[in-house]
Coordinates of C-alpha atoms in Angstrom, one line a residue:
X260 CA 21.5 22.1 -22.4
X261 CA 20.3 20.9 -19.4
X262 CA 16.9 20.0 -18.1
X263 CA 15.4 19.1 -14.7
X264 CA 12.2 16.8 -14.8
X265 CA 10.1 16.8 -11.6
X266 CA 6.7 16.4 -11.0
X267 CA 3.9 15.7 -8.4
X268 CA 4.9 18.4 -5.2
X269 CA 1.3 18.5 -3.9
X270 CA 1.9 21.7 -2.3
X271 CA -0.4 21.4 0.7
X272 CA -0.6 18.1 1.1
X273 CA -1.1 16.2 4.4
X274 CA -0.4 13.3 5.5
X275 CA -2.4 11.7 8.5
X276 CA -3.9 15.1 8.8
X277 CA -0.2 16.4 9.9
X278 CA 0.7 19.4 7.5
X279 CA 3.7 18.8 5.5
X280 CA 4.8 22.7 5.2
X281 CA 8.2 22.1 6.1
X282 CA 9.0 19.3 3.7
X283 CA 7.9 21.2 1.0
X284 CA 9.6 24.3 1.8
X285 CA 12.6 22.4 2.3
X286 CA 12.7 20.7 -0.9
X287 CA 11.9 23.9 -2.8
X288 CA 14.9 25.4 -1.1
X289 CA 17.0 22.3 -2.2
X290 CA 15.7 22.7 -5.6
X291 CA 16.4 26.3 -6.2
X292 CA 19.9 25.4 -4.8
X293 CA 20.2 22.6 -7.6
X294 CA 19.4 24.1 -10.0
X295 CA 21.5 27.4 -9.4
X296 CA 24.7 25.3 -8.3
X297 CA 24.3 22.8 -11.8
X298 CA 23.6 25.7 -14.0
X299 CA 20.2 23.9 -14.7
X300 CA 18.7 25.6 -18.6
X301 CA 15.5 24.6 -18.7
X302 CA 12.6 22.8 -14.9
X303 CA 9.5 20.5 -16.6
X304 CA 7.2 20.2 -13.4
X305 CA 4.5 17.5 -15.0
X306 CA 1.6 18.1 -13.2
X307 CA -0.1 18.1 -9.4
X308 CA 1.6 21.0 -8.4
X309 CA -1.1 21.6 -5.8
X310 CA -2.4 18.8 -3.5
X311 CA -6.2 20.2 -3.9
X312 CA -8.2 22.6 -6.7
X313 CA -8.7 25.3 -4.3
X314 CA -4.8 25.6 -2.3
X315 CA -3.8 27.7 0.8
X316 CA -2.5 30.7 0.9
X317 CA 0.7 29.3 2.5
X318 CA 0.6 27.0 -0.4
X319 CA 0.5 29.7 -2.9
X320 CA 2.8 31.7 -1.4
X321 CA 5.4 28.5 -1.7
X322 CA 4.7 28.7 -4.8
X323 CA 5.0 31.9 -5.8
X324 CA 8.4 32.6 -4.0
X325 CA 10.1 29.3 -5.6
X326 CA 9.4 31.1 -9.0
X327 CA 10.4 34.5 -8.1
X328 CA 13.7 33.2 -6.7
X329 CA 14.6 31.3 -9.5
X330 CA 14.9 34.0 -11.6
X331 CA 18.3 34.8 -9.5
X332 CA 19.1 31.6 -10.9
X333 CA 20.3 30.1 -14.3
X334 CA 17.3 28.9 -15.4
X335 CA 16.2 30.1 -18.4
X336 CA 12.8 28.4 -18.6
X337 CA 10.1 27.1 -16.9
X338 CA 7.4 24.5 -17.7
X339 CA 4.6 23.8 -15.4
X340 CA 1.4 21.6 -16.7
X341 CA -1.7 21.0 -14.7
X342 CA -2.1 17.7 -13.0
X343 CA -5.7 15.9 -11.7
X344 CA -5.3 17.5 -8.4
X345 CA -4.7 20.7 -10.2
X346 CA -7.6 23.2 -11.1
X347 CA -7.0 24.3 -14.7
X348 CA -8.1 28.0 -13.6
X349 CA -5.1 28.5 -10.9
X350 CA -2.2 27.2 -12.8
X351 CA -3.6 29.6 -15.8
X352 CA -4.8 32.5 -13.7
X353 CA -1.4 34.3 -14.0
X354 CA -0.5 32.8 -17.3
X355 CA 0.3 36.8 -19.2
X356 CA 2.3 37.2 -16.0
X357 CA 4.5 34.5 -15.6
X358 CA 4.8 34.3 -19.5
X359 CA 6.8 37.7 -19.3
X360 CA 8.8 36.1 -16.6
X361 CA 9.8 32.8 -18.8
X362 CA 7.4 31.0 -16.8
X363 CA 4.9 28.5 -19.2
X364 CA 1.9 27.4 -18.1
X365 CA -0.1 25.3 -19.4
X366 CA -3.3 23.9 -17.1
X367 CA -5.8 22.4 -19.2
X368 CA -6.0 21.0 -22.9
X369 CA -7.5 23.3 -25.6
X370 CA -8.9 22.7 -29.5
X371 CA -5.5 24.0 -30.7
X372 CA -2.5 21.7 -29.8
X373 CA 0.1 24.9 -30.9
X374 CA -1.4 26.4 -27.3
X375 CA 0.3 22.9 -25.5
X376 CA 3.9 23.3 -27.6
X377 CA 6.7 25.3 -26.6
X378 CA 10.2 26.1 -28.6
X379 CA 12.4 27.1 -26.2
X380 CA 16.1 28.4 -26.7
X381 CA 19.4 28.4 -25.1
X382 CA 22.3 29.8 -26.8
X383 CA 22.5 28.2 -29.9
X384 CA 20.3 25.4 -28.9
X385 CA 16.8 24.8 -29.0
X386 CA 14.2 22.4 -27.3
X387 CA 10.6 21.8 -27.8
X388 CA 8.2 20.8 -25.4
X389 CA 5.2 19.0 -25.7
X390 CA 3.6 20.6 -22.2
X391 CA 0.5 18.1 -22.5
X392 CA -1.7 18.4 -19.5
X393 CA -3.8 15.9 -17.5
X394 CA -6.5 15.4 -20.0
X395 CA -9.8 15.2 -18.6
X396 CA -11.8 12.8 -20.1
X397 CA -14.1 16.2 -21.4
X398 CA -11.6 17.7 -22.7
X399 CA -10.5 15.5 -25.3
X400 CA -13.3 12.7 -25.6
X401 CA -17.2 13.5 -26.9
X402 CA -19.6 10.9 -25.2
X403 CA -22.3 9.2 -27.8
X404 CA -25.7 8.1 -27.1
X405 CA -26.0 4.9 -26.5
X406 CA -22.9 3.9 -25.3
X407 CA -21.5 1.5 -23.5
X408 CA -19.0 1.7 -20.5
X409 CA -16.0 -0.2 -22.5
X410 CA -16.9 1.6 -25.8
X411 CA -16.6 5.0 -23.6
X412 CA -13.3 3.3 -22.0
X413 CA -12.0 3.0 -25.5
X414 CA -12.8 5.9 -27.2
X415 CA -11.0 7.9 -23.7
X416 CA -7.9 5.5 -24.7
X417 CA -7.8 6.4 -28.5
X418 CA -8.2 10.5 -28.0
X419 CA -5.3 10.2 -25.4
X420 CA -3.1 8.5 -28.3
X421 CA -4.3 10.8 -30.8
X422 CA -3.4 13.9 -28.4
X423 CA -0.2 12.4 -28.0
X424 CA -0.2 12.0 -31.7
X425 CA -1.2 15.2 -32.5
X426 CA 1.2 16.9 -30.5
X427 CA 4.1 14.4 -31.8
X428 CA 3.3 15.7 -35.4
X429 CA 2.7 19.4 -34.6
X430 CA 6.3 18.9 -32.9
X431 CA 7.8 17.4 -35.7
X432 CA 6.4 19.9 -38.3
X433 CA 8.9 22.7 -36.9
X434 CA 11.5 20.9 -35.8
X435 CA 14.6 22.8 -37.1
X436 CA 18.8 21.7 -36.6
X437 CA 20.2 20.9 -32.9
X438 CA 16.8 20.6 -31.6
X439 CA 15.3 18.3 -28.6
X440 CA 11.3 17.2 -28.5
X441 CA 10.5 16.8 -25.1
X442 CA 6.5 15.2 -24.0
X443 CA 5.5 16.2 -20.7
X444 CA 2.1 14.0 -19.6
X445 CA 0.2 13.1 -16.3
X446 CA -1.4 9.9 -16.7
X447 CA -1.2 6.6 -16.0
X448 CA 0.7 4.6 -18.7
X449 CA 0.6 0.4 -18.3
X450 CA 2.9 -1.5 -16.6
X451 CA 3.5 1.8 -14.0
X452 CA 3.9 1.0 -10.2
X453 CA 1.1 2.7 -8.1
X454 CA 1.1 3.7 -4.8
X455 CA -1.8 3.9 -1.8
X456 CA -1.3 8.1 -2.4
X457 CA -2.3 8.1 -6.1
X458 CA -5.7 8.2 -7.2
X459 CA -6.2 7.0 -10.8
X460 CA -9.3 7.5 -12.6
X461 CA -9.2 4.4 -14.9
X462 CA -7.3 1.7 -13.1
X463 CA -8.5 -1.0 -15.0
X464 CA -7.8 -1.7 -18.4
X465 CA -9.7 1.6 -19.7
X466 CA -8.3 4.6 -20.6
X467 CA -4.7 3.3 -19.6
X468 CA -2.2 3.7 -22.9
X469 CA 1.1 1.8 -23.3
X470 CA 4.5 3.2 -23.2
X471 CA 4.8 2.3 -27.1
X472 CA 1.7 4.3 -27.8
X473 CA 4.1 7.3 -27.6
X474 CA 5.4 8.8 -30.5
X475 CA 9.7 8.1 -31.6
X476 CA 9.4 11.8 -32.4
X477 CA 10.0 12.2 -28.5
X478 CA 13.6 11.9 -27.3
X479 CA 12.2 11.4 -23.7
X480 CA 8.4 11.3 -22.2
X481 CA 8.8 13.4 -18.4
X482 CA 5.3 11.8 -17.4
X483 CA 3.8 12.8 -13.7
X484 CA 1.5 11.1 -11.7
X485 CA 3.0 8.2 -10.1
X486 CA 4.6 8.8 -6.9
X487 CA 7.4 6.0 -7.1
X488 CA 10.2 6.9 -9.5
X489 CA 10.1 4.6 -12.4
X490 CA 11.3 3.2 -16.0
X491 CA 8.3 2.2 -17.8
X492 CA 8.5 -1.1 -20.0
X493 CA 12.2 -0.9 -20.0
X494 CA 12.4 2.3 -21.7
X495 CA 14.8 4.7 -20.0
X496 CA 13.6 7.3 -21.9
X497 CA 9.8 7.0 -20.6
X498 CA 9.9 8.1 -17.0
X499 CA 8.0 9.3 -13.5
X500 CA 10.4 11.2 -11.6
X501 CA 7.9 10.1 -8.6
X502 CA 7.2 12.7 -6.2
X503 CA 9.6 14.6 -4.0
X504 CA 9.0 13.7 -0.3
X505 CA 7.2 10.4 1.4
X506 CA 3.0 11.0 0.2
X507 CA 1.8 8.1 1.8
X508 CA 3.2 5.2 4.4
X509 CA 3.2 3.3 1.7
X510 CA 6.1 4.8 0.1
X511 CA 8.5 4.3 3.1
X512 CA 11.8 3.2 2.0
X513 CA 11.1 4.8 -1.5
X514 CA 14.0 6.7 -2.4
X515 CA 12.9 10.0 -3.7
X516 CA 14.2 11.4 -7.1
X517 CA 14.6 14.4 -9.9
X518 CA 15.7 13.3 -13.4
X519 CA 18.6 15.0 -15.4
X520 CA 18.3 15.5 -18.7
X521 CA 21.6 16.9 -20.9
X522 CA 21.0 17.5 -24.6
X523 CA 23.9 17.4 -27.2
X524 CA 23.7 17.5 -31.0
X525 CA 19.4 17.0 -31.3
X526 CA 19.5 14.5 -29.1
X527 CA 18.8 13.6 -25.2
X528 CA 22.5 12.7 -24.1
X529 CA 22.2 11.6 -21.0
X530 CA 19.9 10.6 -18.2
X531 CA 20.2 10.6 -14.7
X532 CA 18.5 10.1 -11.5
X533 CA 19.6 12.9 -9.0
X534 CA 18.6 11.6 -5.2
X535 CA 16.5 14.2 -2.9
X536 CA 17.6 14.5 0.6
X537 CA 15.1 13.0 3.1
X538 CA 13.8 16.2 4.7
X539 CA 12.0 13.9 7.3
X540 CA 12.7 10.4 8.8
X541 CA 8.9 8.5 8.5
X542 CA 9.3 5.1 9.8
X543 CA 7.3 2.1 10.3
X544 CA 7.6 -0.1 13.2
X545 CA 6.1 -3.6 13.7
X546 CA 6.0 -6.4 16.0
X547 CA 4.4 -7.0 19.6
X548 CA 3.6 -4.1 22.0
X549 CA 7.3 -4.0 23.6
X550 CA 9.1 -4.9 20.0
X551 CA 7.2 -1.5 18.8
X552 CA 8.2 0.3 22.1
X553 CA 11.7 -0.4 22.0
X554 CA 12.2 0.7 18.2
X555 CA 10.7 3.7 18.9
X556 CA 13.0 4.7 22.0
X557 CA 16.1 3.4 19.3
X558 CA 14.0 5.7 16.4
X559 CA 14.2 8.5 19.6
X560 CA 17.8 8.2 19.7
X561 CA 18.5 9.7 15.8
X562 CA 17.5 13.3 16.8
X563 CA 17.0 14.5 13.0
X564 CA 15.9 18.3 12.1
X565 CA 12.2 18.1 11.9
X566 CA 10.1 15.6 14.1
X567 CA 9.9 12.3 13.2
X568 CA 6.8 10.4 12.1
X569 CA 6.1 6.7 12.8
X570 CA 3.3 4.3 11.7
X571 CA 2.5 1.1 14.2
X572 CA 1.6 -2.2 13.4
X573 CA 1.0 -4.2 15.9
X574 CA 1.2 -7.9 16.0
X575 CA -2.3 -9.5 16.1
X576 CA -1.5 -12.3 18.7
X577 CA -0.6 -9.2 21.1
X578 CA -3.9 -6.8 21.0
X579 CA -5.8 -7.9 23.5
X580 CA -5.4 -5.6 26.3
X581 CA -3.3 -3.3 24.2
X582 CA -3.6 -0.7 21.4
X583 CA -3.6 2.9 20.4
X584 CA -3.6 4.5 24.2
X585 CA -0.6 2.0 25.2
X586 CA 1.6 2.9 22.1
X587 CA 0.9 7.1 22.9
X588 CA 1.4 6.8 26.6
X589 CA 4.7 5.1 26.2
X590 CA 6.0 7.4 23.6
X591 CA 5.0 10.7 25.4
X592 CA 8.3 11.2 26.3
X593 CA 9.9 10.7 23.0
X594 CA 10.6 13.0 20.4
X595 CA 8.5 11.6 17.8
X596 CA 4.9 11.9 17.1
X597 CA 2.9 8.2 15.9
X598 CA 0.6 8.8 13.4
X599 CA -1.0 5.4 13.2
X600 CA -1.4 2.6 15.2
X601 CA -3.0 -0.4 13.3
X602 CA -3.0 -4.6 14.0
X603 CA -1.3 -6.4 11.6
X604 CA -3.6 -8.5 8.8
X605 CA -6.2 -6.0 10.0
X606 CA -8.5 -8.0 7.4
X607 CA -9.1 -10.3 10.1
X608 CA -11.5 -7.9 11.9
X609 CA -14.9 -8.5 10.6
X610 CA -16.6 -5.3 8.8
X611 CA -16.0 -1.9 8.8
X612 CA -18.1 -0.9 12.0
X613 CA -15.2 -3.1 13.6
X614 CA -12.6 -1.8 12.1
X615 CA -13.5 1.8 12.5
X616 CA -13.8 0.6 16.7
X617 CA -10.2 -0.9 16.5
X618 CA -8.7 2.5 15.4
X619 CA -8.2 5.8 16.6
X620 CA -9.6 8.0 14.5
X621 CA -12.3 7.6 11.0
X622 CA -9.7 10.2 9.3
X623 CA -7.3 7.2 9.4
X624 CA -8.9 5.7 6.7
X625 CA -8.5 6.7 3.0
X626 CA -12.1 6.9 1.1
X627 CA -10.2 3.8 -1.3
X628 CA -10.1 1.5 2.2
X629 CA -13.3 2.8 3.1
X630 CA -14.8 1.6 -0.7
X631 CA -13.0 -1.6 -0.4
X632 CA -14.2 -2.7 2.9
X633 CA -17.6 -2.1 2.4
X634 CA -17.5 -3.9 -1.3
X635 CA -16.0 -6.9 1.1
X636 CA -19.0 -6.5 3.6
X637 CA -20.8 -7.0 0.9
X638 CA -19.5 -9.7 -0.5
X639 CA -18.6 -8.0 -4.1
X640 CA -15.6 -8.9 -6.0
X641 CA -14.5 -5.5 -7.0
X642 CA -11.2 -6.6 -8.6
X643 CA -12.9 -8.3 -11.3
X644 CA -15.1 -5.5 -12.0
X645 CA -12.9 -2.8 -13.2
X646 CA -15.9 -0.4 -14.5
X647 CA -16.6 0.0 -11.5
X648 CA -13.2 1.0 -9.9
X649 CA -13.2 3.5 -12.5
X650 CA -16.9 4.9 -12.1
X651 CA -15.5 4.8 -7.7
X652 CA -12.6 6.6 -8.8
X653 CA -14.1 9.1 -11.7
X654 CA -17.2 10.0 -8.8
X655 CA -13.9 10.2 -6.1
X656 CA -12.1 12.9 -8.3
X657 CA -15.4 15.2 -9.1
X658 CA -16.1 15.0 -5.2
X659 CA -12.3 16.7 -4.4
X660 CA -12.1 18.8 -7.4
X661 CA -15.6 20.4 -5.9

């Protein structure tokens, strides 16, 4: 059997306020191609299907027509779990629907862990699947009175394991011959690599688990989440398959993957990382105002399908006199479009009035960079108060899921 993890397509999503539409279709196109030319049984997609709770139209109509084409396709099944970015109600909405169509959904966790497992068969072989949602610190965790902000930390920590647990069990109790257990999660598990286009609610040490907190009963853990494809602690079986296409600047140079899963005799054969064509080139250029120039005439020179994206940084000894105006003037004529233009150790500006002067546009600026500049204004050392990353973060996610 074979099985295709993905994750984390934030249909919708834009990046510097530039719509990434065609990416996405592209990829989806790619995808469908995939899995029809490998014969592909069986697509996990672990969460953040949708970049915001409420998506577009055009979003939902990406969607919507990836689904309906793959049924020309080979693949038997579909598995789609709601991510953080996800509402619960939209990835459920048409759950009779798609059910009929082979399509699972599952977009939020429930009292009953049978709702979150899925026996799923190919020929003579079957596969379970743990589809466990993001889990939403209501959903699975009962606040006391009285307590404290590491006691409500911990208790988040231990109903995540037990979920796991729970569902490990549940998995294991009809588990029959030549059967796979698949977990599906989107969280963040320690020792992860993060990226500036992830927002994680507990980024400290609460409500993070470890990779060995999951159950042996799973052959392989297709987490979501992450945008940078990744082992965790070592264990090739524990995996992000990372988003498909470049979320942030930050991930330039990240080479984008899907994981392949083949099952033989009860057991996850073999696992391999299956590279995703770079839909668009996104490019960073550094260095003094004619360095940056000249790369982006040689960037002008590669002439790719869709138009190409560049981020600035100029050298600090070099800004007087120069800046964002100079950069767009001299690439007016180039077929590229520069999303940013920013000074290198941009720290050195004093405050965030400054900063917000120095740069082109307030929408540059992430509400994380926004948060940490102000905590440096005022003189608070956030990183060695985790609690209140978290509370930032947990106030953050309630703002964009409103």
């Amino acid at each position: 059997m074979k099985i295709l993890h993905t994750s984390d397509w934030h249909l919708g999503h834009r990046l510097h306020e530039q719509s990434q539409h065609e990416e996405q279709f592209m990829f989806l196109n790619w995808l469908q191609e995939y899995i029809n030319s490998h014969e592909i049984d069986v697509l996990l997609v672990s969460g953040d299907v949708f970049d915001t709770g409420v998506p577009s139209n055009q979003s939902l109509k990406l969607y919507y027509d990836f689904l309906i084409n793959l049924k020309s396709t080979n693949c038997n099944h579909i598995v789609i779990t709601g991510g953080n970015h996800d509402a619960p109600g939209t990835i459920n909405a048409p759950k009779e629907l798609l059910q009929a169509l082979s399509i699972h959904v599952v977009g939020k966790a429930t009292e009953n862990i049978e709702e979150e497992i899925l026996e799923l068969k190919i020929g003579d072989e079957k596969v379970i699947i743990a589809a466990v949602p993001y889990l939403r610190d209501q959903d699975i965790r009962r606040a006391l009175a009285g307590e404290s902000f590491d006691e409500l930390g911990e208790r988040y920590k231990t109903a995540l394991k037990n979920h796991f647990q729970e569902a490990a069990n549940y998995c294991e109790s009809i588990k029959t011959q030549k059967t796979s257990i698949i977990a599906m999660g989107h969280l963040f598990v320690t020792g992860g690599t993060t990226s500036e286009s992830e927002q994680t609610i507990y980024v400290g040490n609460l409500g993070n688990i470890r990779a060995s907190d999951f159950s042996s009963t799973f052959d392989y853990v297709a987490l979501g989440h992450l945008h940078r494809p990744q082992i965790i602690d070592g264990n090739p079986r524990i995996r992000y398959s990372g988003s498909p296409y470049i979320l942030s600047i930050s991930e330039v140079g990240q080479t984008k993957n899907i994981i392949l899963l083949e099952t033989e005799d009860e057991k996850v054969a073999t696992i391999e990382e299956i590279s995703i064509p770079k839909f668009r080139n996104i490019a960073r250029v550094s260095g003094i105002l004619s360095e940056c120039i000249s790369q982006l005439v040689e960037l002008d020179k590669e002439k790719p399908e869709l138009t190409q994206w560049v981020e600035v940084i100029l050298d600090n000894s070099d800004q007087a006199g120069f800046g964002y105006s100079d950069i767009q003037k001299a690439s007016e004529d180039l077929d590229l479009e520069v999303l940013k233009v920013s000074f290198k150790n941009e720290r050195n500006i004093n405050g965030l009035e400054k900063l917000i002067e120095n740069t082109q546009h307030i929408k540059e600026l992430s509400p994380i960079e926004v948060f940490k500049l102000k905590c440096k204004e005022q003189n608070f050392d956030i990183d060695s108060n985790p609690e209140i990353w978290d509370a930032f973060f947990e106030i953050l996610q309630t703002v964009k899921e409103q």
